[in-house]
Short mmCIF file of C-alpha atoms and ligand atoms in Angstrom, two decimals:
data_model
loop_
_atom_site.label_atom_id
_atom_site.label_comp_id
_atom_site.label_asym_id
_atom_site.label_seq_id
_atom_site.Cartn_x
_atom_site.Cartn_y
_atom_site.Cartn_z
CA UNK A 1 0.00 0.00 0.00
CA UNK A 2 1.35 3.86 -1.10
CA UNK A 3 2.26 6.24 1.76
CA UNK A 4 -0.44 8.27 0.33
CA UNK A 5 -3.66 5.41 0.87
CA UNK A 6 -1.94 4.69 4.00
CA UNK A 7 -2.71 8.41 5.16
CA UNK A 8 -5.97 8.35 4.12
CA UNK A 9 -6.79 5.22 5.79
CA UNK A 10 -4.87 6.52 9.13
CA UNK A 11 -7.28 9.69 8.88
CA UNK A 12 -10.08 7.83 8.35
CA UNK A 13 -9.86 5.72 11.19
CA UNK A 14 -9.17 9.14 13.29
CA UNK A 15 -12.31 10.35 12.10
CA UNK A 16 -14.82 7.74 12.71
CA UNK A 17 -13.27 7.38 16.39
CA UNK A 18 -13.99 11.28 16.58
CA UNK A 19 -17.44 10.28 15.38
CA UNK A 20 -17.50 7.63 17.52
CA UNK A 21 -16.75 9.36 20.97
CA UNK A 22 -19.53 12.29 19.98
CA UNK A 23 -22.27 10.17 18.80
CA UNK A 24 -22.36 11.54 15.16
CA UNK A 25 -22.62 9.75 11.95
CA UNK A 26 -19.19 9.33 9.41
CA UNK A 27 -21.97 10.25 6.39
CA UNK A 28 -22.19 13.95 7.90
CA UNK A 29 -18.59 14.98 7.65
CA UNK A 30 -17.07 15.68 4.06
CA UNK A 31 -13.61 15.50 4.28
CA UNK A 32 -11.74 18.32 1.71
CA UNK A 33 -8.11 17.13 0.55
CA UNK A 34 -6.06 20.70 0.70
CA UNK A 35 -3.53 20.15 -2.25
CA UNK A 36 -2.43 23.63 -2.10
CA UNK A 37 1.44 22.57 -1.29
CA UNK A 38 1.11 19.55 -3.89
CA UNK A 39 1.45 18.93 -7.43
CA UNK A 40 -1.45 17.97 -9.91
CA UNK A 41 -0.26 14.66 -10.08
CA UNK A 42 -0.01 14.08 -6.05
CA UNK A 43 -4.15 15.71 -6.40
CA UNK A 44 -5.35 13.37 -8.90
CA UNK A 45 -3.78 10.18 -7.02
CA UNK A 46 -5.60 11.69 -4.30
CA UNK A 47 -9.16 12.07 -6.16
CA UNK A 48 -8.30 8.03 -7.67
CA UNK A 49 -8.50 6.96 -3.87
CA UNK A 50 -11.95 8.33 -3.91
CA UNK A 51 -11.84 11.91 -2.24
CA UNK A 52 -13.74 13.84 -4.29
CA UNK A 53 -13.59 17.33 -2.66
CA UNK A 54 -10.42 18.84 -3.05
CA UNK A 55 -9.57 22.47 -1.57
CA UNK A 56 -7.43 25.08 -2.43
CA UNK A 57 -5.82 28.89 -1.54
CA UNK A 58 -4.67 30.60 -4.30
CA UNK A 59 -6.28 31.36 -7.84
CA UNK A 60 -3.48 29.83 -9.83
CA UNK A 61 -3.36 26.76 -7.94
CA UNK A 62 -6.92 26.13 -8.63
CA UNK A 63 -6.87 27.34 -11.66
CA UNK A 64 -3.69 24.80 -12.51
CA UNK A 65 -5.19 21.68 -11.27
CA UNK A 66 -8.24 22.54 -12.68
CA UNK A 67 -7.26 22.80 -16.18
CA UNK A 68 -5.82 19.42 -15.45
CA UNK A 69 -8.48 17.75 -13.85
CA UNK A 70 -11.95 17.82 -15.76
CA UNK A 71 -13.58 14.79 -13.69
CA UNK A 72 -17.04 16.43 -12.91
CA UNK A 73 -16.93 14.01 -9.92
CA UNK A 74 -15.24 16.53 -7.88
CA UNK A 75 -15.95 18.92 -6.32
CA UNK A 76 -13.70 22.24 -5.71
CA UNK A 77 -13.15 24.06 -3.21
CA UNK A 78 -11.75 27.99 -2.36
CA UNK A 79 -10.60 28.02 0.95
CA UNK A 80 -8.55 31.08 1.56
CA UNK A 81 -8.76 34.69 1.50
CA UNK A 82 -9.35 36.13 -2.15
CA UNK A 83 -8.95 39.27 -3.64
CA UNK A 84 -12.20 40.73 -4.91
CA UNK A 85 -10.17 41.66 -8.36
CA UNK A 86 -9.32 37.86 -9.04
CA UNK A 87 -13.00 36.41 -8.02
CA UNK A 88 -13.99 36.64 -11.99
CA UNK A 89 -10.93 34.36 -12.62
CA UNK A 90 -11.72 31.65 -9.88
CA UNK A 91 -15.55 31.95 -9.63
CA UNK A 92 -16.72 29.57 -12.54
CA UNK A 93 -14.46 27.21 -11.12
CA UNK A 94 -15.44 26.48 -8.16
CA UNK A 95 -18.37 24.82 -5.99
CA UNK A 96 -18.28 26.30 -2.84
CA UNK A 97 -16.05 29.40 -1.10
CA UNK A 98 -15.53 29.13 2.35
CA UNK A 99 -13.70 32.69 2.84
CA UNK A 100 -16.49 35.40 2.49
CA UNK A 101 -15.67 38.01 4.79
CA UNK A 102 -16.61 41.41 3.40
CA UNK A 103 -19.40 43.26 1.54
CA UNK A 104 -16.89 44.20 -1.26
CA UNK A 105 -16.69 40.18 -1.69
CA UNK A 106 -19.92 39.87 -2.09
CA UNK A 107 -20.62 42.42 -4.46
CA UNK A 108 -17.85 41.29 -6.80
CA UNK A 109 -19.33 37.67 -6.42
CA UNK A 110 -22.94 38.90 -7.31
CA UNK A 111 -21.29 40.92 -10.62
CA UNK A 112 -19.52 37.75 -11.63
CA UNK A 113 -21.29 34.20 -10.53
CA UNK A 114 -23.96 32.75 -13.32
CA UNK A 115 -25.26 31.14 -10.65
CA UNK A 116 -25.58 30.97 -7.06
CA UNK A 117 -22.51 29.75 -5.22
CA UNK A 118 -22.47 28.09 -1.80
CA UNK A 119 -20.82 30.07 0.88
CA UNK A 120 -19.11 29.48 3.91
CA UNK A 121 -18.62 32.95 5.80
CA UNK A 122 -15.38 32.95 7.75
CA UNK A 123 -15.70 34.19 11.02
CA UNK A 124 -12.58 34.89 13.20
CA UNK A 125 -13.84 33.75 15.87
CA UNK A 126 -10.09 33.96 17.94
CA UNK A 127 -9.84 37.54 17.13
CA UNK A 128 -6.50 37.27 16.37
CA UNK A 129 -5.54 40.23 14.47
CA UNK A 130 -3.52 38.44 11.82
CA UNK A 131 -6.99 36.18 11.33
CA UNK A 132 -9.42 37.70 8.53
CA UNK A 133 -13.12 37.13 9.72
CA UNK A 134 -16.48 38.58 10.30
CA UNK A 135 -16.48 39.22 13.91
CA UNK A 136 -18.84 37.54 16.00
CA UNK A 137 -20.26 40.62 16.79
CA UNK A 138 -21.02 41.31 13.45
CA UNK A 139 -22.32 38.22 12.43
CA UNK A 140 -25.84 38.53 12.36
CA UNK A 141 -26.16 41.92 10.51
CA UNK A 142 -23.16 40.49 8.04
CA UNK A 143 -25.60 37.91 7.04
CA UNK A 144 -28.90 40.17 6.75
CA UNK A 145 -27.00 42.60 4.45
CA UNK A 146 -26.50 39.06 2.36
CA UNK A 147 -29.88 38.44 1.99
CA UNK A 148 -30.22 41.31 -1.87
CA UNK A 149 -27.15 39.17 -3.02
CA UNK A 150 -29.13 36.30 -4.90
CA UNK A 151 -25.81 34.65 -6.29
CA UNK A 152 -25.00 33.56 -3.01
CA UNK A 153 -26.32 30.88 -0.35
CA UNK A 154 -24.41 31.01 2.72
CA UNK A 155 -24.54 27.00 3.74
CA UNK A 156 -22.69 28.12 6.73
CA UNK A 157 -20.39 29.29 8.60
CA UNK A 158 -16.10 28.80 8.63
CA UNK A 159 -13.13 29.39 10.72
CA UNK A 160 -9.35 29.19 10.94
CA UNK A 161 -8.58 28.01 14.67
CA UNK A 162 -5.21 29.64 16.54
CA UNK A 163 -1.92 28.10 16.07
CA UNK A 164 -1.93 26.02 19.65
CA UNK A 165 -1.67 22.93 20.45
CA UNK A 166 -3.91 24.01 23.59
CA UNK A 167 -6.51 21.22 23.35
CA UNK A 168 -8.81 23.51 25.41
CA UNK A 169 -8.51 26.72 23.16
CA UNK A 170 -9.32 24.78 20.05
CA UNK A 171 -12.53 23.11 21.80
CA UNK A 172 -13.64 26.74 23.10
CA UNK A 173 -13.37 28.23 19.47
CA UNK A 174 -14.73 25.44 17.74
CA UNK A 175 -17.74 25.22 20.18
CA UNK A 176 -18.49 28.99 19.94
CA UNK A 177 -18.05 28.70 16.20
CA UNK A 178 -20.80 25.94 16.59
CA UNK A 179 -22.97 27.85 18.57
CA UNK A 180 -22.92 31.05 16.20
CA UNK A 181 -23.77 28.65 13.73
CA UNK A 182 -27.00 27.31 15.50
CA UNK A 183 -27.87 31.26 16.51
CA UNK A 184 -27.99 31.89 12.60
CA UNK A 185 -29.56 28.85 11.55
CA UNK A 186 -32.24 29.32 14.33
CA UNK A 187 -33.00 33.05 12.40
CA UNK A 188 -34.12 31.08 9.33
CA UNK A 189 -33.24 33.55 6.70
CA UNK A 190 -34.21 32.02 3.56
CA UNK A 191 -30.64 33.17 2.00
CA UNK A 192 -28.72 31.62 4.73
CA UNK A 193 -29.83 28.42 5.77
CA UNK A 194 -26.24 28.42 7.70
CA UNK A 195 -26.59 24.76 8.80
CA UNK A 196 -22.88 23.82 7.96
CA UNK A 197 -19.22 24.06 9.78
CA UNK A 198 -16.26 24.35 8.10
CA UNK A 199 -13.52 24.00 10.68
CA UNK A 200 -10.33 21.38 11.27
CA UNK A 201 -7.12 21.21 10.11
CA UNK A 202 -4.36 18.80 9.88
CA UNK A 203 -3.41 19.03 13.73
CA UNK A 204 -6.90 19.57 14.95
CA UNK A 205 -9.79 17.93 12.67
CA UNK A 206 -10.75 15.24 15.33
CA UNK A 207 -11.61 18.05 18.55
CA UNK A 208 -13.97 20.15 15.45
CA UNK A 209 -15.16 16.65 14.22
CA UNK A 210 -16.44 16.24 17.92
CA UNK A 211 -17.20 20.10 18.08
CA UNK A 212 -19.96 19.04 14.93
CA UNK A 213 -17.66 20.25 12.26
CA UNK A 214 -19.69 19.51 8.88
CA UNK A 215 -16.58 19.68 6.42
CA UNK A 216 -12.78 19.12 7.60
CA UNK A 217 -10.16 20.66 5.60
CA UNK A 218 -7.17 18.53 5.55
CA UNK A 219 -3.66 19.52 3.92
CA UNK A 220 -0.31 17.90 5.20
CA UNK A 221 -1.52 15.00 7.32
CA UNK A 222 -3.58 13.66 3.97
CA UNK A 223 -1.66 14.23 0.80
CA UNK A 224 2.05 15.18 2.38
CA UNK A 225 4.09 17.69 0.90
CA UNK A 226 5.72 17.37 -2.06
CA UNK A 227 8.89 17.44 -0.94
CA UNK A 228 8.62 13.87 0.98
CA UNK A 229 8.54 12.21 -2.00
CA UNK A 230 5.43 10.08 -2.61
CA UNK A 231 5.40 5.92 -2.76
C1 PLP B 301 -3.70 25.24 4.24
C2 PLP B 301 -5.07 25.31 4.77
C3 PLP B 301 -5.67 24.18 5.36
C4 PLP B 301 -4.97 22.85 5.55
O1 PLP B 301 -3.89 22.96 6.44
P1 PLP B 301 -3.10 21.69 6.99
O2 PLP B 301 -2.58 22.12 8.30
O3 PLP B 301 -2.05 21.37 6.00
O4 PLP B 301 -4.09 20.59 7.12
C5 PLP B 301 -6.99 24.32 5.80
N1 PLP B 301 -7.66 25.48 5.68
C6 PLP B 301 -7.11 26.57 5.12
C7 PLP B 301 -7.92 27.82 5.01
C8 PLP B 301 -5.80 26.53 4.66
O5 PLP B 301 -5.26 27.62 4.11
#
């Protein structure tokens, strides 16, 4: 068995025994392979041991991969910050963004999507300054101002967690991440469903698995890095 299957099995295994220990079900968790720091190659190995959603940062990495990779079985998608001027280049590429964080965002998405686009908004829920994020504060009005913007469906809500290995800081921003989520969703705005958590990481995914995390976004601990030299 490749390094690379071995991985996935390893994370799967950590993932039903994070299902396991908070009584949710393996079907509700979509697992995103972050192939931002691999080649197309190392992505479509990835994809031909049956993960379909694949994630990535930066418009040219997308863009690369997907020129390469025309399965319609996957799905893509955006997971870091983007700069309104490139959203025309990335935004017929992609099934979901989990980074919308601004009005100006949202307008340039609304100009440019032929259809409507799922959202995650990211909310920095740390407030760390280096983290970009609608505050918790702001939440709730952030997501009423969506509701002209018809190209986009906020599914629900994302967040990057601190750099720690603090067990107990990553529970405490997952679970308030959760309960935001379950604040919005409770508001039923027809716009913003908002039923969905994008949260986990490499280093963390099993605590936000247990914290209800819908999608996990895993990079290193998945696919590797490049560097490692696959098989
Ligand atoms: C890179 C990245 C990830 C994956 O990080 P790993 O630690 O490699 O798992 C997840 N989410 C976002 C937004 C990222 O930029």
């Amino acid at each position: 068995m490749g390094k690379l299957q071995e991985r996935i099995q390893h994370i799967e295994r950590e993932i039903q025994a994070a299902c396991e220990r908070s009584g949710r079900n393996r079907e509700d968790i979509t697992v995103i392979a972050v192939t931002k720091q691999v080649s197309t190659e190392r992505t479509k190995e990835v994809i031909d041991l049956g993960i379909l959603h694949v994630g990535e940062n930066r418009p040219e990495g997308l863009l690369a991969k997907r020129q390469d990779i025309q399965s319609s079985a996957v799905c893509w998608h955006y997971i870091g910050n983007v700069q309104s001027r490139k959203v025309k280049e990335v935004i017929h590429d992609i099934h979901c963004l989990h980074s919308l964080d601004r009005i100006s965002l949202a307008k340039e998405i609304q100009k440019r999507a032929s259809a409507p686009i799922d959202c995650f908004v990211q909310v920095n829920v740390s407030g760390e300054q280096s983290k970009s994020g609608v505050s918790p504060d702001e939440l709730r009005a952030f997501l009423q101002q969506l509701a002209t913007f018809d190209k986009i469906r906020v599914i629900g809500l994302m967040t990057m967690a601190p750099f720690t290995e603090d067990q107990d800081v990553l529970k405490s921003v997952f679970s308030s991440l959760r309960q935001l989520r379950d604040e919005m969703a409770a508001a039923n705005m027809e716009h913003a469903p908002c039923t969905q958590l994008s949260m986990g990481m490499s280093n963390d995914f099993a605590i936000a698995i247990e914290e209800g995390a819908t999608h996990v976004r895993i990079g290193t601990a998945l696919v590797g890095t490049e560097s490692e030299g696959e098989q």
